[in-house]
PDB file of C-alpha atoms in Angstrom:
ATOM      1  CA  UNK A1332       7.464   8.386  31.155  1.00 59.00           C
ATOM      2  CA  UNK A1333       8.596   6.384  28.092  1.00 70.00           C
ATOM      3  CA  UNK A1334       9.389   8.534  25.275  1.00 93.00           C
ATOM      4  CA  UNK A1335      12.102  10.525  23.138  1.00 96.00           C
ATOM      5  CA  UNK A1336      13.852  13.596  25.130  1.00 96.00           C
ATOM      6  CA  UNK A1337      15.655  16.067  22.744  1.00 97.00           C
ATOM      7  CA  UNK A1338      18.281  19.200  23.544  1.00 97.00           C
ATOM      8  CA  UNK A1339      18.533  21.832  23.409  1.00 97.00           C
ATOM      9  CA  UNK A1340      14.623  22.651  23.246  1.00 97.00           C
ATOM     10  CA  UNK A1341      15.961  26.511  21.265  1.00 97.00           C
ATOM     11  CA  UNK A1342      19.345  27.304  20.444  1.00 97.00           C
ATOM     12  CA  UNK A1343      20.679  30.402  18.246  1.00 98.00           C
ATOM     13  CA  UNK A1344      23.501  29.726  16.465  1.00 97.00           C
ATOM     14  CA  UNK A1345      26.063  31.613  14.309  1.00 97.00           C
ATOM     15  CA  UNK A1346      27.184  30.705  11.180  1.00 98.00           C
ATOM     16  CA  UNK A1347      30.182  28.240  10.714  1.00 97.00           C
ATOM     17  CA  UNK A1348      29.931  26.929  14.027  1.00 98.00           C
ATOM     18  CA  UNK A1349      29.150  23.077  15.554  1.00 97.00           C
ATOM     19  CA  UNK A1350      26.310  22.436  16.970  1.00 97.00           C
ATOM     20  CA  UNK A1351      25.337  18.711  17.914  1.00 98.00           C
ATOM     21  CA  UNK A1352      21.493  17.827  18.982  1.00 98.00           C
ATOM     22  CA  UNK A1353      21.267  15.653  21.045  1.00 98.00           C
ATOM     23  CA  UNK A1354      18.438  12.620  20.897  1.00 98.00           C
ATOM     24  CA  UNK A1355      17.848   9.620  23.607  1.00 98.00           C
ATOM     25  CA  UNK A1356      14.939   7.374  23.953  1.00 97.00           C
ATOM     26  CA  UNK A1357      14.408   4.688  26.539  1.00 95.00           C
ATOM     27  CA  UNK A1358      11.956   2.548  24.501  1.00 93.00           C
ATOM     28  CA  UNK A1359      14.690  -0.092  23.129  1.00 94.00           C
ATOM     29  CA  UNK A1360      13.158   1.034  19.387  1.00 94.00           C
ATOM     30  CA  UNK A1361      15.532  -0.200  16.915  1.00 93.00           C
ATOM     31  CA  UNK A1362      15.166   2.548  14.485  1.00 93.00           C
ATOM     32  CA  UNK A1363      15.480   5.960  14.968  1.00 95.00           C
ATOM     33  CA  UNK A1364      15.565   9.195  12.481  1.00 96.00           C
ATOM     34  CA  UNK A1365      16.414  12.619  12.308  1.00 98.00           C
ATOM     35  CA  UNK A1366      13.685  14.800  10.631  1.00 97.00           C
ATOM     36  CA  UNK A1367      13.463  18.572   9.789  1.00 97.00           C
ATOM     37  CA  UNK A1368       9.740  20.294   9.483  1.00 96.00           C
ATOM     38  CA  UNK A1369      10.165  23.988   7.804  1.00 94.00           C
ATOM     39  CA  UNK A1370       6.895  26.046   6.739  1.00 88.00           C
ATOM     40  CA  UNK A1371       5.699  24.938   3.191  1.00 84.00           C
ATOM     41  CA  UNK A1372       7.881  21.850   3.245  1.00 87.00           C
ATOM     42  CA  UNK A1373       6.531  19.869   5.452  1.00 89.00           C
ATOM     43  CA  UNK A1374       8.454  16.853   7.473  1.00 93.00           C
ATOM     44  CA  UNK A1375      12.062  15.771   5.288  1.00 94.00           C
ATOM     45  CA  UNK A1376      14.174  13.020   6.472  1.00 94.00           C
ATOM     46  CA  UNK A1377      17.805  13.858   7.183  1.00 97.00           C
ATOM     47  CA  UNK A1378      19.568  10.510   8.404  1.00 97.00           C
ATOM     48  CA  UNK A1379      18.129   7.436  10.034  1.00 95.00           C
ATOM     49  CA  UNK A1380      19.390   4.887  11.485  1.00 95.00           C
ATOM     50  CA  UNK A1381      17.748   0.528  11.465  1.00 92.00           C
ATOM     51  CA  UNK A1382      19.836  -0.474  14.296  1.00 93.00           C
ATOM     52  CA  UNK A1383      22.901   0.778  16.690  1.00 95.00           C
ATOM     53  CA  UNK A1384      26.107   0.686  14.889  1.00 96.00           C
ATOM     54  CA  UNK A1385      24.171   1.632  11.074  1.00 96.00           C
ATOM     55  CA  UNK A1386      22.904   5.014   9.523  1.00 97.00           C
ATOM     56  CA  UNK A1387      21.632   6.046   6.091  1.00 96.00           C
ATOM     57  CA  UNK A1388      21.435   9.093   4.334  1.00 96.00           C
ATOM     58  CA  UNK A1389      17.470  10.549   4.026  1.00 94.00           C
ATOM     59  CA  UNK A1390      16.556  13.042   1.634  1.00 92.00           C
ATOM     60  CA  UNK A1391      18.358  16.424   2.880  1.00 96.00           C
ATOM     61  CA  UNK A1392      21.318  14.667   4.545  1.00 97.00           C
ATOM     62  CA  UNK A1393      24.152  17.267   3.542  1.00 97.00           C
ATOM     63  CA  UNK A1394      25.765  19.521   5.884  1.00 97.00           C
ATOM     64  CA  UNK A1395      24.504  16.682   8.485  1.00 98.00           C
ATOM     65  CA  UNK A1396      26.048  13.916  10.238  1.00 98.00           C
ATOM     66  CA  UNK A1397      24.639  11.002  12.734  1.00 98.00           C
ATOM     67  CA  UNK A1398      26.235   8.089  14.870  1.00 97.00           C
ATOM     68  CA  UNK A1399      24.634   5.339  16.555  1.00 97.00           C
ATOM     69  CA  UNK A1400      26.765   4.172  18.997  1.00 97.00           C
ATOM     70  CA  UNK A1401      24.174   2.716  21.123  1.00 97.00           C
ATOM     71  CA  UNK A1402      20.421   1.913  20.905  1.00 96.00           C
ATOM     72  CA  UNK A1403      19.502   4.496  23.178  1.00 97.00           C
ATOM     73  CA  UNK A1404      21.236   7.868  21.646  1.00 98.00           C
ATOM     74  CA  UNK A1405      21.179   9.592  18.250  1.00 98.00           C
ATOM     75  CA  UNK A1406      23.020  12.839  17.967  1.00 98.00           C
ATOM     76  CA  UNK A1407      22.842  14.677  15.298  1.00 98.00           C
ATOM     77  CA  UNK A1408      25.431  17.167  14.077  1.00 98.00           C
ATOM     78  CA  UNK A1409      26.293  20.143  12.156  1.00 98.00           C
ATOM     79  CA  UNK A1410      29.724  20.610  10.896  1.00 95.00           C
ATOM     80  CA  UNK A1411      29.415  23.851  10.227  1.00 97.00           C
ATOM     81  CA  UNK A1412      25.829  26.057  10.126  1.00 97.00           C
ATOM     82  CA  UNK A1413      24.144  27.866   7.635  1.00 98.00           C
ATOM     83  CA  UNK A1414      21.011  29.961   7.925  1.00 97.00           C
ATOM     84  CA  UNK A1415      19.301  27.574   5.490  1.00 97.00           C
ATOM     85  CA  UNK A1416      19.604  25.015   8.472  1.00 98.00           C
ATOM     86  CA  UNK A1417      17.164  26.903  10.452  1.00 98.00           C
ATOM     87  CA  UNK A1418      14.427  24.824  10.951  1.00 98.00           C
ATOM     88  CA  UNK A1419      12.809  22.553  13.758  1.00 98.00           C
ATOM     89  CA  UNK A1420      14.017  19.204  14.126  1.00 98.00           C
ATOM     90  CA  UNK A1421      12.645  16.382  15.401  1.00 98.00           C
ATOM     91  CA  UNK A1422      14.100  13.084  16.550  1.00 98.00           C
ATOM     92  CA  UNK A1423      11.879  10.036  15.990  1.00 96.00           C
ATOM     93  CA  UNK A1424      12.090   6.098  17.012  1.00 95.00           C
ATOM     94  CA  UNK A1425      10.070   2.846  15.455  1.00 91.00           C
ATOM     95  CA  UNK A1426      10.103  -0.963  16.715  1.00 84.00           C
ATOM     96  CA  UNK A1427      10.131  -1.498  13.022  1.00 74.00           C
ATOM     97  CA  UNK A1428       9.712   0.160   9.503  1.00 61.00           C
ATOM     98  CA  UNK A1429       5.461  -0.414   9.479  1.00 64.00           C
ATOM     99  CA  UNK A1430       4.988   0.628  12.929  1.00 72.00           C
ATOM    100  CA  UNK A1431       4.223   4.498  14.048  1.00 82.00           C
ATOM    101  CA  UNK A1432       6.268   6.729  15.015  1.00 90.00           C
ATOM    102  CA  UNK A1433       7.346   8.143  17.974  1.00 93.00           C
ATOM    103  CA  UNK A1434       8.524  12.088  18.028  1.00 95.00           C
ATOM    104  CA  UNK A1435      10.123  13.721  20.763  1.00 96.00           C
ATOM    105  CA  UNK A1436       9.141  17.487  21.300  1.00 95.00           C
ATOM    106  CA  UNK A1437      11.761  18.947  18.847  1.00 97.00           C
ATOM    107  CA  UNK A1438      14.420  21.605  18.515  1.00 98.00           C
ATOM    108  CA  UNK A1439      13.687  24.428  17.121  1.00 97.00           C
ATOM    109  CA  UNK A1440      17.698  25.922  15.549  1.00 98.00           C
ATOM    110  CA  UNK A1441      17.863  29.347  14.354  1.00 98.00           C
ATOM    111  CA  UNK A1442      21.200  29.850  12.441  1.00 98.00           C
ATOM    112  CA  UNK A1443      22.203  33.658  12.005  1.00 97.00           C
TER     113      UNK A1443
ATOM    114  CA  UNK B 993       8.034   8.824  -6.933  1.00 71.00           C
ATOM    115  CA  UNK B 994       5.897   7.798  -3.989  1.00 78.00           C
ATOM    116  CA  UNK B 995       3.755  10.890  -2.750  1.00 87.00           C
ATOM    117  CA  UNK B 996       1.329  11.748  -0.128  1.00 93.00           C
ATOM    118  CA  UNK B 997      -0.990  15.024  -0.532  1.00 95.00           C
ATOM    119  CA  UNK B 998      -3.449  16.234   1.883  1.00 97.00           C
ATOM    120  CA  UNK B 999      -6.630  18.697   1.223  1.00 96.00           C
ATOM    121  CA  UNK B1000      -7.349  21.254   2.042  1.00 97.00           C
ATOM    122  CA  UNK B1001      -4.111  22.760   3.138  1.00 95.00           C
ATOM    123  CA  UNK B1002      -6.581  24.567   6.054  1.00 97.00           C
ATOM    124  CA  UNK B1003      -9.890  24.043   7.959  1.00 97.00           C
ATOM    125  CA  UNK B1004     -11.979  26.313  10.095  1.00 97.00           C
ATOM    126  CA  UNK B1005     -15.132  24.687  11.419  1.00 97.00           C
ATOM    127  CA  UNK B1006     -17.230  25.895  14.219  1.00 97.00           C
ATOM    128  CA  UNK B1007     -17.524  24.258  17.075  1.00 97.00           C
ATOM    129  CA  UNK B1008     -19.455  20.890  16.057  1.00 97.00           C
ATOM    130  CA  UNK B1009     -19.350  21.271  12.284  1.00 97.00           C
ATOM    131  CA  UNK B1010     -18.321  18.008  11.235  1.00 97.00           C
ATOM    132  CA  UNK B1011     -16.053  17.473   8.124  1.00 97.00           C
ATOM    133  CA  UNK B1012     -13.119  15.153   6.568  1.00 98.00           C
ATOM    134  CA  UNK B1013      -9.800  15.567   5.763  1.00 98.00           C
ATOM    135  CA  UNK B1014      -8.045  13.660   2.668  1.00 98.00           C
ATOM    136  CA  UNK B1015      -4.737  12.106   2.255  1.00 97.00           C
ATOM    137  CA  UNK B1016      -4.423  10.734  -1.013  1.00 96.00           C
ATOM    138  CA  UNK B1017      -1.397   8.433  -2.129  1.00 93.00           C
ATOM    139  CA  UNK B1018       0.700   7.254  -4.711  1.00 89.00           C
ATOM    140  CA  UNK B1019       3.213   4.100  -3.589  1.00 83.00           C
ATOM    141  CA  UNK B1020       4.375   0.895  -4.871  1.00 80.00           C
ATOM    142  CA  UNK B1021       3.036  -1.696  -2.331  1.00 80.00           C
ATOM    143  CA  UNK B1022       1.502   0.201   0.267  1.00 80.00           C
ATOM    144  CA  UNK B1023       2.414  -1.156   3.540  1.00 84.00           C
ATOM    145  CA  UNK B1024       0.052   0.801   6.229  1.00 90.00           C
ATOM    146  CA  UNK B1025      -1.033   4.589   6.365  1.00 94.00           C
ATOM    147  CA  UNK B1026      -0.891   6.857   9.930  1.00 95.00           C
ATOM    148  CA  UNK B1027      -2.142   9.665  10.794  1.00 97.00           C
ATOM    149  CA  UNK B1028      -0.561  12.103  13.428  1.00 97.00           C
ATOM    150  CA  UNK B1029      -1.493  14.841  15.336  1.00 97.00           C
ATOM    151  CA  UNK B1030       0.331  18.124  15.433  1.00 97.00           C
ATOM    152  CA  UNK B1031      -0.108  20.433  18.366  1.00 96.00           C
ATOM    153  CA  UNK B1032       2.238  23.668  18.091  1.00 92.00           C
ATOM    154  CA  UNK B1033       5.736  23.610  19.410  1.00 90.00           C
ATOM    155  CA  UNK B1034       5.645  19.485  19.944  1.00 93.00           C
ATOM    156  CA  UNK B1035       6.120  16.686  17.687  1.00 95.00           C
ATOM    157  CA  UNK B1036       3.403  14.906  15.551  1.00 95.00           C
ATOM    158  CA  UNK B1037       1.408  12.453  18.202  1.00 94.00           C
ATOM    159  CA  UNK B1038       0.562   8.774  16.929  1.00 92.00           C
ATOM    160  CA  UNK B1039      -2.947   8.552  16.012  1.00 94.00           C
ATOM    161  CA  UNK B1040      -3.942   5.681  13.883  1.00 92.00           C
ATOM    162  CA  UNK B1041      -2.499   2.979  11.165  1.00 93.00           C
ATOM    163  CA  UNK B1042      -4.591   1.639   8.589  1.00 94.00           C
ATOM    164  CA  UNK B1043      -3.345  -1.043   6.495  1.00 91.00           C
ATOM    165  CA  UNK B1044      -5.760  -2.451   3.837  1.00 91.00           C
ATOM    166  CA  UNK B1045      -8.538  -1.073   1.646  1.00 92.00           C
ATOM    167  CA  UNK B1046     -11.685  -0.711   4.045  1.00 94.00           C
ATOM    168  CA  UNK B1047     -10.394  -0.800   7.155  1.00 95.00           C
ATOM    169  CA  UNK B1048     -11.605   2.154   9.779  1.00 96.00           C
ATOM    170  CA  UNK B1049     -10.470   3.181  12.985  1.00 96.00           C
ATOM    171  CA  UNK B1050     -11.899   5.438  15.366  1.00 96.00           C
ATOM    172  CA  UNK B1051     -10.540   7.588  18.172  1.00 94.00           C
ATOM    173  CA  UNK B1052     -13.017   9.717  20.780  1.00 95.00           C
ATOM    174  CA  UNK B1053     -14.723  12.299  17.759  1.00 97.00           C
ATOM    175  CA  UNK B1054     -11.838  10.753  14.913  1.00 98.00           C
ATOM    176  CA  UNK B1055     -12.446   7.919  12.382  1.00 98.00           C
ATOM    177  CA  UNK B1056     -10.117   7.085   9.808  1.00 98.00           C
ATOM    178  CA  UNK B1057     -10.939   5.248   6.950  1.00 97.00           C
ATOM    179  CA  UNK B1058      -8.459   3.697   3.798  1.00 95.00           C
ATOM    180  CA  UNK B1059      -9.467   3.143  -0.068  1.00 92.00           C
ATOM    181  CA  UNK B1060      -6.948   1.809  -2.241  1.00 88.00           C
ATOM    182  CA  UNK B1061      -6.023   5.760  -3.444  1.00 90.00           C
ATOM    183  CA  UNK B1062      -6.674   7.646  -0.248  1.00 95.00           C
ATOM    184  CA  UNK B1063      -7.339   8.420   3.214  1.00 97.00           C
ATOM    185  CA  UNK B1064      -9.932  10.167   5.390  1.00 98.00           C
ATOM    186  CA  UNK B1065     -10.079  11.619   8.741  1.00 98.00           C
ATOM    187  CA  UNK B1066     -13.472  12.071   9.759  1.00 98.00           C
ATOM    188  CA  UNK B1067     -14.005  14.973  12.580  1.00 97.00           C
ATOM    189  CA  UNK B1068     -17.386  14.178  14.074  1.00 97.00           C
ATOM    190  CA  UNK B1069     -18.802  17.433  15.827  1.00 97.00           C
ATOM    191  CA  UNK B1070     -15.770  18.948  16.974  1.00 97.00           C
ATOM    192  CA  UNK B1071     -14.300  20.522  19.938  1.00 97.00           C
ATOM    193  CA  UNK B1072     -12.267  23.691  20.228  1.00 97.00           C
ATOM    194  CA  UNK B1073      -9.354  20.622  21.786  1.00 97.00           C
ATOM    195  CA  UNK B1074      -9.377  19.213  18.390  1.00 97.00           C
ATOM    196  CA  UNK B1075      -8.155  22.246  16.621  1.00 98.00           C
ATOM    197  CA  UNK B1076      -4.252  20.674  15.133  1.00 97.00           C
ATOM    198  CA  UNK B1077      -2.530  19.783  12.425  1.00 97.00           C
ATOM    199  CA  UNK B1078      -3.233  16.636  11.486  1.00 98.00           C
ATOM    200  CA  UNK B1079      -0.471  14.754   9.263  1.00 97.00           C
ATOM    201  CA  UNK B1080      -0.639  11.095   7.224  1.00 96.00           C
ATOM    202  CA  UNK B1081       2.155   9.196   6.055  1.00 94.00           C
ATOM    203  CA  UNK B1082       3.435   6.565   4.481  1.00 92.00           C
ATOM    204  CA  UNK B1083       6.285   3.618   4.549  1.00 87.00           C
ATOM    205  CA  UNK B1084       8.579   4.150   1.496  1.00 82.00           C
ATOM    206  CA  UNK B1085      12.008   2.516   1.660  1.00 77.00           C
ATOM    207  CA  UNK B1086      13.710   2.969   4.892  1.00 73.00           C
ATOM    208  CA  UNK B1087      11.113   6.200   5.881  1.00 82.00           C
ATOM    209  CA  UNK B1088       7.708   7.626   6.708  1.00 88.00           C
ATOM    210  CA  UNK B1089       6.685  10.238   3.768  1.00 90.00           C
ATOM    211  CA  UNK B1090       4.835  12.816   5.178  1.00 93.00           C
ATOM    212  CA  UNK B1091       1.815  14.922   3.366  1.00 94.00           C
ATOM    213  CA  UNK B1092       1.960  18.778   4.122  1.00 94.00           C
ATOM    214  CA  UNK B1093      -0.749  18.748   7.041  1.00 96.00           C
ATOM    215  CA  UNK B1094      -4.556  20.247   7.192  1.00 97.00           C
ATOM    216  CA  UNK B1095      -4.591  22.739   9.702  1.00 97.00           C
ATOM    217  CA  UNK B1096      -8.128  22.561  11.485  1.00 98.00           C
ATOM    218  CA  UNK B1097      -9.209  25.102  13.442  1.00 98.00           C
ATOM    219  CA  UNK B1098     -12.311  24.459  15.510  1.00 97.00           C
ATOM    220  CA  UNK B1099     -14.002  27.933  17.201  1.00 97.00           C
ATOM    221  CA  UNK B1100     -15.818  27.778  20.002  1.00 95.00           C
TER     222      UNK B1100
END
């Protein structure tokens, strides 16, 4: 089935360490982003990403990193948690900036 | 600043008790409005773009409609499968904004 798989579906993680999700899709979308949803705040972008070899910085991009080293994959990676990092995140593609969404089924990080 | 809002924040309906949700916007050049669907612990589901003034699309028991300000999502007699969260957005810069969500609830 076409789509957007994500991993780890739950992770606890302590503070200070890496942790990298991980994000493919087999669509051939040439955009892809990295959003977080928290409770009150709704969806925020953190990085996204027009085509494979670019990225750009969304609205809550620190403490985040991305690479797009192929159209398929989209990792995205914390240098070192916080607890304000917990939150779900959820990996998205688009054939182009005016065209829906796709969202894979999300992560949901808990950093203690 | 572009900005999406929704109303209300929740919904509780019985069990076909029709009603609307609104997403009302505020962007320079608005280039298409979608709603999403929200089921807990998965990522929001495509539902609909809309991209000029007057335009409607409908969906089984959801119609969506676009003014020049705002948005509607029409829930005609609704089923307990319908209870969500149901998210619009729009295209600003390189992103999708997102409103905060209705939650509907639909009781048997």
């Amino acid at each position: 089935i076409a789509g957007i798989t994500q991993a780890p579906t739950s992770q606890i993680l302590a503070a200070g360490r890496r942790m990298t999700l991980r994000c493919t899709q087999d669509m051939r979308h040439n955009a892809m982003y990295w959003y977080r949803q928290d409770l009150g705040l709704g969806l925020r972008l953190i990085h996204y990403s027009n085509t494979a070899g670019t990225t750009g910085k969304g609205e809550v991009p620190d403490g985040y990193s991305v690479s797009r080293a192929n159209t398929d994959d989209f990792p995205l990676t914390l240098a070192s948690a916080v607890p304000s990092q917990t939150s779900v995140y959820f990996c998205a593609s688009s054939s182009g900036q005016n065209y829906g969404y796709t969202f894979g089924s999300g992560t949901r990080l808990t950093v203690v | 600043e572009d900005q999406v809002t929704q109303s209300p924040e929740a919904l509780r309906l019985q069990e076909g008790e029709s009603s609307s949700l609104n997403c009302s916007y505020t962007v320079s050049g608005l280039r298409g409005l979608f709603w999403y669907r929200q089921d807990p612990g998965k990522g929001p589901e495509f539902l609909f773009t809309l991209y000029s003034a007057g335009e409607e699309k409908e969906k089984e028991r959801l119609k969506a409609t676009l003014t020049k300000k705002e948005s509607f999502l029409h829930i005609t007699a609704p089923k307990p499968e319908d209870s969500a969260t149901y998210l619009c957005a729009v295209p600003a810069g390189n992103k999708l904004t997102f409103g905060g969500g209705t939650r509907v609830l639909v009781k048997p």
